[in-house]
CSV table of C-alpha atoms in Angstrom, one decimal:
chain,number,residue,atom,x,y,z
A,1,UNK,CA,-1.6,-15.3,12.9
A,2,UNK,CA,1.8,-14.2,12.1
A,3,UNK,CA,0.8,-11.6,9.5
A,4,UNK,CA,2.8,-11.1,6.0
A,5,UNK,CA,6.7,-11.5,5.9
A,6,UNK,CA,9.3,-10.5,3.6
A,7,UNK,CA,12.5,-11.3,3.3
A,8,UNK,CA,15.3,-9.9,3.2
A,9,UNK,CA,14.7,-6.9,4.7
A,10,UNK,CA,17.1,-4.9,2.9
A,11,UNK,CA,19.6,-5.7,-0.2
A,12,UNK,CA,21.8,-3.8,-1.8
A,13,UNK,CA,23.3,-5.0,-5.2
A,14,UNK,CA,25.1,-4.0,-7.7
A,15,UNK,CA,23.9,-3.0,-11.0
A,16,UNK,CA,23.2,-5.7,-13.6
A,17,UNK,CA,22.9,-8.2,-10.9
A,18,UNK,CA,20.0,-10.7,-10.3
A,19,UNK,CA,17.9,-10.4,-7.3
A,20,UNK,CA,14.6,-12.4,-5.8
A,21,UNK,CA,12.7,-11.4,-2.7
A,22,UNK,CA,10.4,-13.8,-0.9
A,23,UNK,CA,7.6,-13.2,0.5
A,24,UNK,CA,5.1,-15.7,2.5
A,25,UNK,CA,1.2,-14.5,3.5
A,26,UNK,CA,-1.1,-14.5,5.5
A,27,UNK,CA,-1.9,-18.2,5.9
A,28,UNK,CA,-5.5,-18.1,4.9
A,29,UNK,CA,-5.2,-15.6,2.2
A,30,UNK,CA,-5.4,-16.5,-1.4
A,31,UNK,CA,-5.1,-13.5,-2.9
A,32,UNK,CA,-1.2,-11.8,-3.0
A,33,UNK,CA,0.2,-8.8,-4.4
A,34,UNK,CA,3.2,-7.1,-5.2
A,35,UNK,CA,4.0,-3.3,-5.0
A,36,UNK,CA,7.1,-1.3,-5.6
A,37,UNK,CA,7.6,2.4,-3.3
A,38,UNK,CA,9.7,4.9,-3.9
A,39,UNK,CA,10.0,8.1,-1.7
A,40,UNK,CA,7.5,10.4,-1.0
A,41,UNK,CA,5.4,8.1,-3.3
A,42,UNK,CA,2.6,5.8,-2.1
A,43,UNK,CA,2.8,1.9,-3.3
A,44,UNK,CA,2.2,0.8,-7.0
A,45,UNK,CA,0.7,-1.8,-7.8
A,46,UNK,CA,3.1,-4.6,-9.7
A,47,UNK,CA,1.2,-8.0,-10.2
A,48,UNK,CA,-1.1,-10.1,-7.9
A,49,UNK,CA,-2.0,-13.9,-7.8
A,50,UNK,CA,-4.9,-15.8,-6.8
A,51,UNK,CA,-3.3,-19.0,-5.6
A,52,UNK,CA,-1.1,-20.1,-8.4
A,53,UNK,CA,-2.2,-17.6,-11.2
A,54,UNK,CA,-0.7,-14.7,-11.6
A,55,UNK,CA,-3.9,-12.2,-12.6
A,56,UNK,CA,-2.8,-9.0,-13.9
A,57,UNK,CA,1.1,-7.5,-14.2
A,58,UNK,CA,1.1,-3.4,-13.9
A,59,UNK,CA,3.3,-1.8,-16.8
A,60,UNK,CA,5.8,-1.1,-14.1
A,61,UNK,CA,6.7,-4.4,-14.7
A,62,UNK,CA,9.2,-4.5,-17.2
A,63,UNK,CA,10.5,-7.9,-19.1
A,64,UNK,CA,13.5,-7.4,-16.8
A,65,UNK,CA,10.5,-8.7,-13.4
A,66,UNK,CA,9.2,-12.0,-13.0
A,67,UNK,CA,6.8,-13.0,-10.2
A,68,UNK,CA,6.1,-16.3,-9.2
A,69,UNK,CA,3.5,-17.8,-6.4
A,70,UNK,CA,4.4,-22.2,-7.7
A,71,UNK,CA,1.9,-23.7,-4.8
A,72,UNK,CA,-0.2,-21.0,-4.0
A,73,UNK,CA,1.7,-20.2,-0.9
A,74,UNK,CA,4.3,-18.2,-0.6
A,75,UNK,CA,5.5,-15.8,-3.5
A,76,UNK,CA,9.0,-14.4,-5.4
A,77,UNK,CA,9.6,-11.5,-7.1
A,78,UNK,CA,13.2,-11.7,-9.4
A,79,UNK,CA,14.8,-8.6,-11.1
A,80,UNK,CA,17.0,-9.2,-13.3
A,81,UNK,CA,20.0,-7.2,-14.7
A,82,UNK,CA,19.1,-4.8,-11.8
A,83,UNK,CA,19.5,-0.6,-12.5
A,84,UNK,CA,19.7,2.2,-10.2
A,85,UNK,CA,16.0,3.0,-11.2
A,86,UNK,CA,14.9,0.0,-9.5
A,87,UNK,CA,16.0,0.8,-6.0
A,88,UNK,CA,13.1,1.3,-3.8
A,89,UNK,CA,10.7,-0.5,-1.2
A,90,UNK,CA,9.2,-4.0,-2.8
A,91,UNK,CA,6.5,-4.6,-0.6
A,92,UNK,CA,3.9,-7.5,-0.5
A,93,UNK,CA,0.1,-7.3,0.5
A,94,UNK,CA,-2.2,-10.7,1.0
A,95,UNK,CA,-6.1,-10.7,0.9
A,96,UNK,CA,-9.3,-12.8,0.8
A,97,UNK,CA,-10.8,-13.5,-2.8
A,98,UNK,CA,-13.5,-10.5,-2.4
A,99,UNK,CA,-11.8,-9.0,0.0
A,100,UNK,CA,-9.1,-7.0,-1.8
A,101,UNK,CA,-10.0,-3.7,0.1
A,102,UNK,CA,-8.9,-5.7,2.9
A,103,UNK,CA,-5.2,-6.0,1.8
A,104,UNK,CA,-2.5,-6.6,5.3
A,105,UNK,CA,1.2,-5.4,4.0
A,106,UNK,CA,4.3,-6.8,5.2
A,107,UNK,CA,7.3,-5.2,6.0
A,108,UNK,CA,8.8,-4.6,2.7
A,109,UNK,CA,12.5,-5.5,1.3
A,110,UNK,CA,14.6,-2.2,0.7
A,111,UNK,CA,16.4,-2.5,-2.2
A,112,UNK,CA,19.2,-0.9,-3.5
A,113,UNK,CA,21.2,-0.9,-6.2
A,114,UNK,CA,24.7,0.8,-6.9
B,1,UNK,CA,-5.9,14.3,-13.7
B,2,UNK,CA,-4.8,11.4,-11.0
B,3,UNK,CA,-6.9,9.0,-9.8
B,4,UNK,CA,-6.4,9.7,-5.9
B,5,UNK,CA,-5.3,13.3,-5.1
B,6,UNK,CA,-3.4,13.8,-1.6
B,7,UNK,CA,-1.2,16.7,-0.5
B,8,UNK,CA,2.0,15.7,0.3
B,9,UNK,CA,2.6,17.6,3.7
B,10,UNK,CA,4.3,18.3,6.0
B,11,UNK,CA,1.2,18.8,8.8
B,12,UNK,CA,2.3,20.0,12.3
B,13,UNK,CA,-0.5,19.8,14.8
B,14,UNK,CA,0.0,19.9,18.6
B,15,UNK,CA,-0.7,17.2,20.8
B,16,UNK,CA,-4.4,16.9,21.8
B,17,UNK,CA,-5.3,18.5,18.8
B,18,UNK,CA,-7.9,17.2,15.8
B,19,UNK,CA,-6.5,16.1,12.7
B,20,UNK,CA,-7.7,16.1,9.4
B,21,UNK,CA,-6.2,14.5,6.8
B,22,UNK,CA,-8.4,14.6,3.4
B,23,UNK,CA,-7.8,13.1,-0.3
B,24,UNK,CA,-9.9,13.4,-3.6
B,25,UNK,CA,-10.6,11.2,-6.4
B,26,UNK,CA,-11.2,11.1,-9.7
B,27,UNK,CA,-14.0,8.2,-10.3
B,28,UNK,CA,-17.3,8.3,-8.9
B,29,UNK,CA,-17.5,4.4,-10.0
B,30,UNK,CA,-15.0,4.0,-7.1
B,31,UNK,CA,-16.6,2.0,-3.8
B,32,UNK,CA,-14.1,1.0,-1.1
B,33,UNK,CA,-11.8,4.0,0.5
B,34,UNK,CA,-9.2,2.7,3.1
B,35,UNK,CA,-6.8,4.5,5.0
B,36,UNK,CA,-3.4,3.2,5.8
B,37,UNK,CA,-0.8,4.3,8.4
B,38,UNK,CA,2.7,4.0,7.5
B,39,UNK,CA,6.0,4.6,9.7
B,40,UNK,CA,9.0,5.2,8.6
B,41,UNK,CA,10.8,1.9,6.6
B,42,UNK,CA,8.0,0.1,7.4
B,43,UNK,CA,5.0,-1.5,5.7
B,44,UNK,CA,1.6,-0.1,5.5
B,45,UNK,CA,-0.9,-0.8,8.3
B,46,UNK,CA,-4.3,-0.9,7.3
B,47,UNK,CA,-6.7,1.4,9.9
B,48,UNK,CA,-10.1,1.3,8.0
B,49,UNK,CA,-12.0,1.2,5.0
B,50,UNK,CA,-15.3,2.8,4.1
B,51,UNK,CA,-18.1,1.7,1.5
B,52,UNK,CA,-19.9,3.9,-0.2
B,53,UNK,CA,-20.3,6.8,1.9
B,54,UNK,CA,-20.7,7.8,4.8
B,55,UNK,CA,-18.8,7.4,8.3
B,56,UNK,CA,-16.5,4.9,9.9
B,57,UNK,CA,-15.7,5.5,13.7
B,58,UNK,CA,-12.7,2.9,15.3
B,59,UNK,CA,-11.1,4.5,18.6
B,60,UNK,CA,-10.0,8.1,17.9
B,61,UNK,CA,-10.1,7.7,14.2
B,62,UNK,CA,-12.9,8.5,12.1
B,63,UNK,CA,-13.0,8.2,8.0
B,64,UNK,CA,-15.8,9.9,6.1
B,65,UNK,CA,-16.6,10.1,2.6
B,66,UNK,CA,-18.6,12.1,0.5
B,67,UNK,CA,-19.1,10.6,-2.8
B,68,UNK,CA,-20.8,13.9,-4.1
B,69,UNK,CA,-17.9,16.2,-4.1
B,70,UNK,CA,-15.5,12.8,-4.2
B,71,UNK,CA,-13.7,13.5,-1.2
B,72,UNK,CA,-12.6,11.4,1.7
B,73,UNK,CA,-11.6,12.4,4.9
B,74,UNK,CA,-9.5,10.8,8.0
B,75,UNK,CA,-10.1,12.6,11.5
B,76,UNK,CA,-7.9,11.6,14.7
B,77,UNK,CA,-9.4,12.7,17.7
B,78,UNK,CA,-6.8,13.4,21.0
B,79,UNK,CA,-3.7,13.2,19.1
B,80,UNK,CA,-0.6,11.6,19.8
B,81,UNK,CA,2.9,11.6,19.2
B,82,UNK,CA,2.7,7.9,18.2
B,83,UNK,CA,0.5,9.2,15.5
B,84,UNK,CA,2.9,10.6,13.9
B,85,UNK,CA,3.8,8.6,10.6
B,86,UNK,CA,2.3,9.2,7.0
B,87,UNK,CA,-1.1,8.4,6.4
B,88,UNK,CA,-2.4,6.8,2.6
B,89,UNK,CA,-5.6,7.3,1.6
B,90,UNK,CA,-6.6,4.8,-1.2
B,91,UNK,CA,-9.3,3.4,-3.4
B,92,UNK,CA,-10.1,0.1,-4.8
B,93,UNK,CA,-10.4,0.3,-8.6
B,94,UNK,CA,-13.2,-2.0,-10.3
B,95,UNK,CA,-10.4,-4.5,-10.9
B,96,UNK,CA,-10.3,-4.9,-7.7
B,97,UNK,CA,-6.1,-2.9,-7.4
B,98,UNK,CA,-5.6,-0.4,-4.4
B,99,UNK,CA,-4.6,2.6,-5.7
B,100,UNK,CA,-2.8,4.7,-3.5
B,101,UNK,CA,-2.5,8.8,-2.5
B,102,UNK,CA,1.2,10.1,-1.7
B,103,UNK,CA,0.6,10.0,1.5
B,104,UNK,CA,0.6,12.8,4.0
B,105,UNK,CA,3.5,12.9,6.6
B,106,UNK,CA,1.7,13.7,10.1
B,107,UNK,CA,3.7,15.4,13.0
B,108,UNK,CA,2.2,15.2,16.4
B,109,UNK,CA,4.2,17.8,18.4
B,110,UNK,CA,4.6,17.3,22.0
């Protein structure tokens, strides 16, 4: 079991640029989740898909965010026309259906924008 | 009022010592209470989670929760500088989202 990955790990952009992170879960898990962290903050919860479907989107997630899990696999997250406001940790979490106290993180991708 | 309450830190214990790191919340509806460890630029790492109340004991860690006053607790026993990191406490809402503390930034002093 190679856990949750992320990729990149870090990104810096400019602002008003368009930027998509990846992440791929645990293999068996069907349930995956997005977060955003900031410092000194804990995680916020974005959006989160069970296979395909994307379930529920936070508030945080502006018109600007779109999330995207196509075979049930692995996932994307794309901002577009990035701002400084956005930079932070995006990180992705994967659970069982009934399971979701049971979430395992990945590393994150640290994103910043200038 | 927030849903999970946690102060912020700085703690400074000496090695050896018991820790206790403790969080409210707002919603007695609330079930599931995990604890996640987090180092610096990393992701979280889940250590435990709790149903309903009562105690949890893996290793040197030990999570209790007392639904009646709405408070949960996170002991580590024999602490260690690797312990030091920021510590989550968090709850799972009835839509099944983790909802997380601050976090509390640990320092295990040598």
């Amino acid at each position: 079991d190679t856990g949750v990955s992320q990729d990149p790990r870090h990104k810096i952009t400019k602002r008003g640029q368009n930027v998509t992170f990846r992440c791929d879960p645990i293999s068996e898990h069907n349930r995956l989740y997005w977060y955003r962290q900031t410092l000194g903050q804990g995680p916020e919860f974005l959006t989160y898909f069970q296979n395909e479907a994307q379930l529920e989107k936070s508030r945080l997630l502006s018109d600007r965010f779109s999330a995207e899990r196509p075979k049930g696999s692995f996932s994307t997250l794309e901002i577009q026309r990035t701002e400084q406001g956005d930079s932070a940790m995006y990180l992705c979490a994967s659970s069982l259906v009934g399971a979701a106290y049971e979430q395992y993180f990945g590393p994150g991708t640290r994103l910043t924008v200038t | 009022q927030k849903e999970v309450e946690q102060d912020p830190g700085p703690l400074s214990v000496p090695e050896g010592a018991i820790v206790s790191l403790n969080c409210t919340y707002s919603n007695s509806a609330f079930q599931y209470f995990m604890w996640y460890r987090q180092y610096s630029r990393k992701g979280p790492e889940l250590l435990m989670y709790t149903y309903s109340s009562g105690n949890k004991e893996d290793g040197r860690f030990t999570a209790q929760v007392d639904k009646s006053s709405k408070y949960i607790s996170l002991f580590i026993r024999d602490s260690q500088p690797s312990d030091s990191a920021t510590y989550l406490c968090a709850i799972l809402n009835r839509d099944d989202k983790i909802i997380f503390g601050k976090g509390t930034r640990l320092h295990i002093l040598p």
